[in-house]
Structures are given as structure tokens and as C-alpha cells.
mmCIF file with all atom_site columns, C-alpha atoms in Angstrom:
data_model
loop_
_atom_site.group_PDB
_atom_site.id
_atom_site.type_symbol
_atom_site.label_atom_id
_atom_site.label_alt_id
_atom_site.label_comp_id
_atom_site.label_asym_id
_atom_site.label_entity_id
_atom_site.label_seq_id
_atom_site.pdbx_PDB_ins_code
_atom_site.Cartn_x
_atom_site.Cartn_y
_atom_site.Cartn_z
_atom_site.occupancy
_atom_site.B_iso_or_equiv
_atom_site.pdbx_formal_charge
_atom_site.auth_seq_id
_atom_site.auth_comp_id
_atom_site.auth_asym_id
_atom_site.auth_atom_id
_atom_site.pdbx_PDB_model_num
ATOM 1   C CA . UNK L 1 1   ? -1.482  6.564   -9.829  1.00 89.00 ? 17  UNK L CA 1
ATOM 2   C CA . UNK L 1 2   ? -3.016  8.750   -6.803  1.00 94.00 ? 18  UNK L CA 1
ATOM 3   C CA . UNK L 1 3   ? -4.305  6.250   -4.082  1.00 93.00 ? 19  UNK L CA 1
ATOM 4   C CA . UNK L 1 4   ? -5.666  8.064   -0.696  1.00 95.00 ? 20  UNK L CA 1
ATOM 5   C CA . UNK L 1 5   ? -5.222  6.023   2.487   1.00 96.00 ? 21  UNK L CA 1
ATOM 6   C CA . UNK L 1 6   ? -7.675  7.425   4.420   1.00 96.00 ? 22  UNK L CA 1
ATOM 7   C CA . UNK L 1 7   ? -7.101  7.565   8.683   1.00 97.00 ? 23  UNK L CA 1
ATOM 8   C CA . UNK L 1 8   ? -9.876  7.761   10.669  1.00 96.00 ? 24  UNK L CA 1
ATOM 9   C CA . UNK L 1 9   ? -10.133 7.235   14.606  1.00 96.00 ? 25  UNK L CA 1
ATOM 10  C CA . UNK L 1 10  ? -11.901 4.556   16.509  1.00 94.00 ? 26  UNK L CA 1
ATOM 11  C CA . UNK L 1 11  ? -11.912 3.292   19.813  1.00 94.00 ? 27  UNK L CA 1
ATOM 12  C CA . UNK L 1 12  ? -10.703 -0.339  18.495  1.00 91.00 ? 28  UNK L CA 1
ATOM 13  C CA . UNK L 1 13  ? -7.229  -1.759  19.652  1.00 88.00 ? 29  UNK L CA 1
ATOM 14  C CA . UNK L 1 14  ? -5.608  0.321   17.340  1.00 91.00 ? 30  UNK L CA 1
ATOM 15  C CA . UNK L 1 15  ? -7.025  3.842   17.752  1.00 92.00 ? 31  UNK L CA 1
ATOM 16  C CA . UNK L 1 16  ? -7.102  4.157   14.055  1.00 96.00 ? 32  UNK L CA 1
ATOM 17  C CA . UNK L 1 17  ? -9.739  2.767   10.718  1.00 94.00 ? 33  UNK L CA 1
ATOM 18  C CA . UNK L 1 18  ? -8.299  2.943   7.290   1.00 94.00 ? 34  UNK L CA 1
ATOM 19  C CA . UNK L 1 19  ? -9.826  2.896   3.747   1.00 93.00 ? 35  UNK L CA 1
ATOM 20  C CA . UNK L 1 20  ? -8.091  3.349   0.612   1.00 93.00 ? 36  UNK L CA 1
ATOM 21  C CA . UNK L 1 21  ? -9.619  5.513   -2.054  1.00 93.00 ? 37  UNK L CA 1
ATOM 22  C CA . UNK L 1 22  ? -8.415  4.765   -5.659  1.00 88.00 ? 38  UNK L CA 1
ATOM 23  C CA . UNK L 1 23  ? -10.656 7.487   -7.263  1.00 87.00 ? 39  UNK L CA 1
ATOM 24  C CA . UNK L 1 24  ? -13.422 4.923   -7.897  1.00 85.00 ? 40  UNK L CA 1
ATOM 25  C CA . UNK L 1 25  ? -14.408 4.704   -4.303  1.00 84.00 ? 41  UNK L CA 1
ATOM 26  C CA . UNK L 1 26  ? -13.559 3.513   -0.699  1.00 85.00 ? 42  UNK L CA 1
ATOM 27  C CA . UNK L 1 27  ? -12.607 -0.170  -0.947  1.00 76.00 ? 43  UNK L CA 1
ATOM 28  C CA . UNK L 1 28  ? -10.045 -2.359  1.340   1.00 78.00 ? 44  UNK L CA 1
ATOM 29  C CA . UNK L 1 29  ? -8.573  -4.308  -1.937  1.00 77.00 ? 45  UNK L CA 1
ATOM 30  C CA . UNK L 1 30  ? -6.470  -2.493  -5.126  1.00 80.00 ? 46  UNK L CA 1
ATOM 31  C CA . UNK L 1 31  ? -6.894  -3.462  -8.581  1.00 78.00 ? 47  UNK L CA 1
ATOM 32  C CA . UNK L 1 32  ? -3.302  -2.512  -10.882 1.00 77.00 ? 48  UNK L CA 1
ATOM 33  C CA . UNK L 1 33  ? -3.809  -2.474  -14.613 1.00 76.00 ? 49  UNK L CA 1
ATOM 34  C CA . UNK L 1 34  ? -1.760  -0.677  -16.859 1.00 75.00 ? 50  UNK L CA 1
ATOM 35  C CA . UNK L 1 35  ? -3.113  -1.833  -20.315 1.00 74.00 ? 51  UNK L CA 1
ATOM 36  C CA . UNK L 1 36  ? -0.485  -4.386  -20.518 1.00 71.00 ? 52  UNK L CA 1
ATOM 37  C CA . UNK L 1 37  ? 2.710   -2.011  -20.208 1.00 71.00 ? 53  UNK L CA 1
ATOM 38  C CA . UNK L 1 38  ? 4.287   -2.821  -17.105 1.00 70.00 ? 54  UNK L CA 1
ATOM 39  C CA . UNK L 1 39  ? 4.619   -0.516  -14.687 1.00 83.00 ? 55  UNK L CA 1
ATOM 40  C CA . UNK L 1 40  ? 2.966   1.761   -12.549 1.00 87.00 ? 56  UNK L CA 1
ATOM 41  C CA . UNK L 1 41  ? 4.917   4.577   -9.936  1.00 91.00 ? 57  UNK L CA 1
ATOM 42  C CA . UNK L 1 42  ? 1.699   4.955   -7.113  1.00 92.00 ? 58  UNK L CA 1
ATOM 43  C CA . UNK L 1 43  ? 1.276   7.284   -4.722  1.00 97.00 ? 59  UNK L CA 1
ATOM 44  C CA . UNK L 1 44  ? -0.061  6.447   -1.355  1.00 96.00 ? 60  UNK L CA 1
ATOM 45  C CA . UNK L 1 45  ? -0.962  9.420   0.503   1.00 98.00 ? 61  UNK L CA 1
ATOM 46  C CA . UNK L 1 46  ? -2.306  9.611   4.567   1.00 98.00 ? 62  UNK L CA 1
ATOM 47  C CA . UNK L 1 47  ? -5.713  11.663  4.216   1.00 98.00 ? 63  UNK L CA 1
ATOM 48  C CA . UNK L 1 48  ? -5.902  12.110  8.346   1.00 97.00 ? 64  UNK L CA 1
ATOM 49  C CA . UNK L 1 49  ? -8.920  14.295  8.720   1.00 97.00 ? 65  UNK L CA 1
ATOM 50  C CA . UNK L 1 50  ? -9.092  13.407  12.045  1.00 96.00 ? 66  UNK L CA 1
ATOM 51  C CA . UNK L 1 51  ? -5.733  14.951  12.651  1.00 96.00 ? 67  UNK L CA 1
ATOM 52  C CA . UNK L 1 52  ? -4.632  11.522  13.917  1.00 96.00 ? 68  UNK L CA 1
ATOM 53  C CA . UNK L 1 53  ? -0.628  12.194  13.215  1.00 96.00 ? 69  UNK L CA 1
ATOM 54  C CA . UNK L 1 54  ? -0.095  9.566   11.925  1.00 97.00 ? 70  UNK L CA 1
ATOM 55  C CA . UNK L 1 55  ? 2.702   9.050   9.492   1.00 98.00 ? 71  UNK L CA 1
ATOM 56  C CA . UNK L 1 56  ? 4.432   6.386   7.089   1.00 98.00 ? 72  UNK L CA 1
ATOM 57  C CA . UNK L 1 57  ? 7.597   4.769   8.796   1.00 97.00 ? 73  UNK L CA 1
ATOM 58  C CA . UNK L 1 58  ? 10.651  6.892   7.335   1.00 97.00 ? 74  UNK L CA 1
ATOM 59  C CA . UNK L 1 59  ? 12.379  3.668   6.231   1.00 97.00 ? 75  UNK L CA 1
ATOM 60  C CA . UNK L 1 60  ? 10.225  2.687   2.941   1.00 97.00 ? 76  UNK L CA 1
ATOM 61  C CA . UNK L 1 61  ? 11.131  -0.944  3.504   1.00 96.00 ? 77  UNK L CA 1
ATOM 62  C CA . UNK L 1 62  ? 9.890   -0.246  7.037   1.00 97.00 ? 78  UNK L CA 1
ATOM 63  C CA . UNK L 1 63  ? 6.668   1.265   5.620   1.00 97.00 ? 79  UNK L CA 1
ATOM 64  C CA . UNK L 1 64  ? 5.787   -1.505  3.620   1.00 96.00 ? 80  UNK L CA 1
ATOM 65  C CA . UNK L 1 65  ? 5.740   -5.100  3.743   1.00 95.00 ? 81  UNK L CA 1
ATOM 66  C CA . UNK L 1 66  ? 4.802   -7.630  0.888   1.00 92.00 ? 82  UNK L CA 1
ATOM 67  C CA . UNK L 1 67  ? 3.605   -11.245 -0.037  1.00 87.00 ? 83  UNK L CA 1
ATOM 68  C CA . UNK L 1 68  ? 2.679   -12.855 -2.960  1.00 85.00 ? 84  UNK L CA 1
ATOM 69  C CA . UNK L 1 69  ? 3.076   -16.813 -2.203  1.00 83.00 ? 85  UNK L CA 1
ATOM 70  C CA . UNK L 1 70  ? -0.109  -18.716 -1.611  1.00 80.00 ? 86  UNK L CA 1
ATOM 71  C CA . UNK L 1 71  ? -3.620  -18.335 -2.847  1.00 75.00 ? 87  UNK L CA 1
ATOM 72  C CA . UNK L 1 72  ? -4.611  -16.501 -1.687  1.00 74.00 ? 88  UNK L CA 1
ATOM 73  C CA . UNK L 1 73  ? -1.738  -15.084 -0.426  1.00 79.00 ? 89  UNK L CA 1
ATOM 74  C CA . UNK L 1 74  ? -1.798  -14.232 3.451   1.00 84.00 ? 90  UNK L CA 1
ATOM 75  C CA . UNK L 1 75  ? -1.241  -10.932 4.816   1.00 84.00 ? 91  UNK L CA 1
ATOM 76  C CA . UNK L 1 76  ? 2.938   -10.645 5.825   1.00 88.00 ? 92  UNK L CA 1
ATOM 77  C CA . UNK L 1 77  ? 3.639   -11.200 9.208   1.00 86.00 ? 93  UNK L CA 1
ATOM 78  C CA . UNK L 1 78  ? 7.159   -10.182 9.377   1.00 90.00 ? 94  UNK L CA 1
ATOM 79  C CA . UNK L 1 79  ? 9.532   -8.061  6.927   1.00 93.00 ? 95  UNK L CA 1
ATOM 80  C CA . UNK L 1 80  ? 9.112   -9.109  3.494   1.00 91.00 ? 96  UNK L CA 1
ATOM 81  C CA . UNK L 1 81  ? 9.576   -8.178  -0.308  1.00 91.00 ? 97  UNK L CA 1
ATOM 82  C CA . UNK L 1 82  ? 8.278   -8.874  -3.115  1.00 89.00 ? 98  UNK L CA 1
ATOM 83  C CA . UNK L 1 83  ? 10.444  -7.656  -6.192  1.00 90.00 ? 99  UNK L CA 1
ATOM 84  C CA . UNK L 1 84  ? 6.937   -6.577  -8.173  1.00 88.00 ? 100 UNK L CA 1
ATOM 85  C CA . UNK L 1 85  ? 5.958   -3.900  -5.430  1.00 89.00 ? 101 UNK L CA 1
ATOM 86  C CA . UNK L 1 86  ? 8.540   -2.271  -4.455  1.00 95.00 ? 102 UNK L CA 1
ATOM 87  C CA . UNK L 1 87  ? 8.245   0.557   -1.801  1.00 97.00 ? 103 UNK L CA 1
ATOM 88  C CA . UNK L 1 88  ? 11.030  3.464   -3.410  1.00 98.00 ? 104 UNK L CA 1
ATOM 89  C CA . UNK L 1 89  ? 11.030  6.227   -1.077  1.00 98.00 ? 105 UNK L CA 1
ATOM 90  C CA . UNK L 1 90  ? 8.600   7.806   2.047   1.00 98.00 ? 106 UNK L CA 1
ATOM 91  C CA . UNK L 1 91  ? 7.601   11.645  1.112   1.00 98.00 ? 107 UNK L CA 1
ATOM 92  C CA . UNK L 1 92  ? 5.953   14.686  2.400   1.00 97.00 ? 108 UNK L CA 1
ATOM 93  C CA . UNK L 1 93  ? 6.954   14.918  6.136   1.00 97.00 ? 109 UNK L CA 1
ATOM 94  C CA . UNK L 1 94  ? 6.146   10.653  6.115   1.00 98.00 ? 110 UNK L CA 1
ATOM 95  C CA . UNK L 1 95  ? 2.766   11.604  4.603   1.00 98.00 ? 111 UNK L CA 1
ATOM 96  C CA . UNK L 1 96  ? 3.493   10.031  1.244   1.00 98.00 ? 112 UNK L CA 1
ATOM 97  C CA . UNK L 1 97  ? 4.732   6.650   0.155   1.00 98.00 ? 113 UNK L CA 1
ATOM 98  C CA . UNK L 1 98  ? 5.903   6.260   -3.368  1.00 98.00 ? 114 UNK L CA 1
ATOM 99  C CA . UNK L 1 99  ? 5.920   2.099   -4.855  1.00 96.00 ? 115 UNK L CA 1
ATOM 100 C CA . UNK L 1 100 ? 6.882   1.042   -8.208  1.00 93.00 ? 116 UNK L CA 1
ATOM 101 C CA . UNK L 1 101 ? 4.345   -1.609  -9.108  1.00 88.00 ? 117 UNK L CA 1
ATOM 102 C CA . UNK L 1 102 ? 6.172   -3.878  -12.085 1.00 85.00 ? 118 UNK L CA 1
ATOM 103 C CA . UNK L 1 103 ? 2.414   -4.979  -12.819 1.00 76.00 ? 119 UNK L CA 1
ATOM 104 C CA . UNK L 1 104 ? 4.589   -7.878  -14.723 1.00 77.00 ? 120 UNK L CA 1
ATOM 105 C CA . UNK L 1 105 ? 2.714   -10.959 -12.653 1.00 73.00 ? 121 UNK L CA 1
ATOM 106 C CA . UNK L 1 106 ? -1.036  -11.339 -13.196 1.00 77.00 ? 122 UNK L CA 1
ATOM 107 C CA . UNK L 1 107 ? -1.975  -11.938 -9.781  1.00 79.00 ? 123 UNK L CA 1
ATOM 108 C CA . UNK L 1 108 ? -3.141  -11.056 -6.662  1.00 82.00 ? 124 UNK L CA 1
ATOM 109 C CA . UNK L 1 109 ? -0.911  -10.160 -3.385  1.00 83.00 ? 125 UNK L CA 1
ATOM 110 C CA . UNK L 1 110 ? -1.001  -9.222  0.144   1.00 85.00 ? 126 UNK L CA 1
ATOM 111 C CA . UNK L 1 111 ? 0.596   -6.244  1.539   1.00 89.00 ? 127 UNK L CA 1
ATOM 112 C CA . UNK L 1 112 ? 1.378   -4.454  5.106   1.00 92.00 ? 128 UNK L CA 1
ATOM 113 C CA . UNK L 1 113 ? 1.282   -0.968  5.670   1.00 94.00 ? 129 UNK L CA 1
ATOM 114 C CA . UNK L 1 114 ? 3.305   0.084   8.723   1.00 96.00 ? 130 UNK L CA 1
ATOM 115 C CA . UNK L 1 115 ? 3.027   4.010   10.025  1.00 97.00 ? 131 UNK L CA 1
ATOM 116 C CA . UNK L 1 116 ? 4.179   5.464   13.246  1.00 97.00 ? 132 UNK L CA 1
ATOM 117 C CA . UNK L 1 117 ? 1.749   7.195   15.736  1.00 95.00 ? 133 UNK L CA 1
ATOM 118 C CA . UNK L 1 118 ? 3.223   10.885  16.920  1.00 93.00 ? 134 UNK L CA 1
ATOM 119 C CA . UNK L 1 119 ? 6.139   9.597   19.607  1.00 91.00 ? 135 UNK L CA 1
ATOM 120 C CA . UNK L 1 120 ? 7.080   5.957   17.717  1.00 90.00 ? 136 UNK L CA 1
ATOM 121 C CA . UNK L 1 121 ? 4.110   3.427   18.493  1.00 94.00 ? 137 UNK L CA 1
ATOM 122 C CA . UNK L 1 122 ? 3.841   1.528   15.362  1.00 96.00 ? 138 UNK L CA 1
ATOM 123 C CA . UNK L 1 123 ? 0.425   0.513   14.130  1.00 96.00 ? 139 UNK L CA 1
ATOM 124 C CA . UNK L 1 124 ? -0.319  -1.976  10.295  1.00 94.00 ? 140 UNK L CA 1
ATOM 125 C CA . UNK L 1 125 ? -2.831  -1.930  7.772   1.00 93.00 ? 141 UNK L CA 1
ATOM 126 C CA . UNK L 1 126 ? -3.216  -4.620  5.716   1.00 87.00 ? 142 UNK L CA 1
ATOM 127 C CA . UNK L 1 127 ? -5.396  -4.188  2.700   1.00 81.00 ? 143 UNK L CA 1
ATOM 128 C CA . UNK L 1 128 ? -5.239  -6.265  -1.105  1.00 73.00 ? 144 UNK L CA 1
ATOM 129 C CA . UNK L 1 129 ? -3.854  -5.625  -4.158  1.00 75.00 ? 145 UNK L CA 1
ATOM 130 C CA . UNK L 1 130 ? -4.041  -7.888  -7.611  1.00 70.00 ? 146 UNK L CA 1
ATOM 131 C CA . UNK L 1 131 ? -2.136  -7.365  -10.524 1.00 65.00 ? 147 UNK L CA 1
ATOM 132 C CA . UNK L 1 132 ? -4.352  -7.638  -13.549 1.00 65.00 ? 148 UNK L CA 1
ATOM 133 C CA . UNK L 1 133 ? -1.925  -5.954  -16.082 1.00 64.00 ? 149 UNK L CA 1
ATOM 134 C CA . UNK L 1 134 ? 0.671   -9.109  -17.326 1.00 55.00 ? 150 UNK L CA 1
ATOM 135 C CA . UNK L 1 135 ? 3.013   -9.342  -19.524 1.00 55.00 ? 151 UNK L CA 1
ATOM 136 C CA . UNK L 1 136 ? 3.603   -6.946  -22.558 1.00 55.00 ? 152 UNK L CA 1
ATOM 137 C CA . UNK L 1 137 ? 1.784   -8.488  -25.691 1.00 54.00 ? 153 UNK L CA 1
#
């Protein structure tokens, strides 16, 4: 799965706007289903057309932080993992961030993006994603 995060600058706090685009259209929130087979390898990848520079943090632990507890579940605050989305590796010159998605847990999550302006400012995104897939049948 091919999911565009999409960089765009603004003169808010942090410089920066993101979308995601799933191929159905810009939305803030992710919707995994996998016609009940568990798992799902995604693809985030920076579109910057504002040549922005920014990049995923090289670490992919770094790059992405996770919760799942509470309903809904708030956006993490701190490092944090969640063992059905689990950030793998950081790709393309820190352009790309591969995640395995178990898609085992029919529900819906929070999770942190973290990327690195040109020179090692950090800045977060924090968009939505819910699990619809469940268990095998």
C-alpha cells in the first residue's frame, strides 16, 4: 500500500501542512483493510512540492511513534510502540518510510510522524489510522 504524505509550507509554528493521500483522496485519518488476511507492508512517501527538505528521521523507531490505548486513543506524546504498526526501515534518502501493519486488531489508533527539517530541527505530524481488517475467518 502507496500512501503520499504530502508537505506543504505555511507560515504556522511549524513552517510545514501535511495531508496524506491514500489514492482515494486527501484526508488526515487512514483506513487499513486487507479483506481479513492480516497484514499490510505500506509505504509512506514525503511528496514536498514545495521543496521543503524535509525528511523522515533515519531511525524508523525515531520516525514513528504509536498508540492504541484509549478511545479514542490520544495522539503519543513521547516514544512509543505498538506491536500492530510497526515502523521497519526509513528509505529513499529519508524520503520513504516502510511499516508493517499486522491489521490483526479491529480498531482504531493514533500515530506520530517525526521528520527532520534540512540541519536537524525536528517537526510531528499526527494523523489517524483504524484497523478495520481483524482476525482471519
Amino acid at each position: 500500500m502507496d500512501i503520499d504524505v504530502i508537505v506543504t509550507k505555511a507560515s504556522n509554528p511549524k513552517g510545514v501542512t501535511f495531508e496524506l493521500d491514500d489514492g482515494n483522496g486527501k484526508t488526515q485519518s487512514l483506513d487499513f483493510k486487507n479483506d481479513k488476511h492480516p497484514g499490510i507492508i505500506i509505504y509512506f512517501n514525503i511528496v514536498d512540492p514545495d521543496e521543503t527538505g524535509l525528511v523522515f528521521k533515519p531511525t524508523p523507531s525515531n520516525a514513528l511513534w504509536v498508540e492504541s490505548q484509549g478511545t479514542p486513543p490520544a495522539c503519543p506524546t513521547s516514544p512509543s510502540t505498538w506491536n500492530q504498526f510497526v515502523p521497519l526501515s526509513v528509505e529513499r534518502s529519508g524520503k520513504q518510510l516502510i511499516v508493517y501493519n499486522r491489521n490483526k486488531a479491529q480498531k482504531q489508533f493514533a500515530f506520530t510522524f517525526w521528520f527532520e527539517w534540512p540541519g536537524g530541527k525536528s517537526v510531528d505530524y499526527d494523523p489517524i489510522g483504524n484497523n478495520q481488517n481483524g482476525q482471519r475467518e
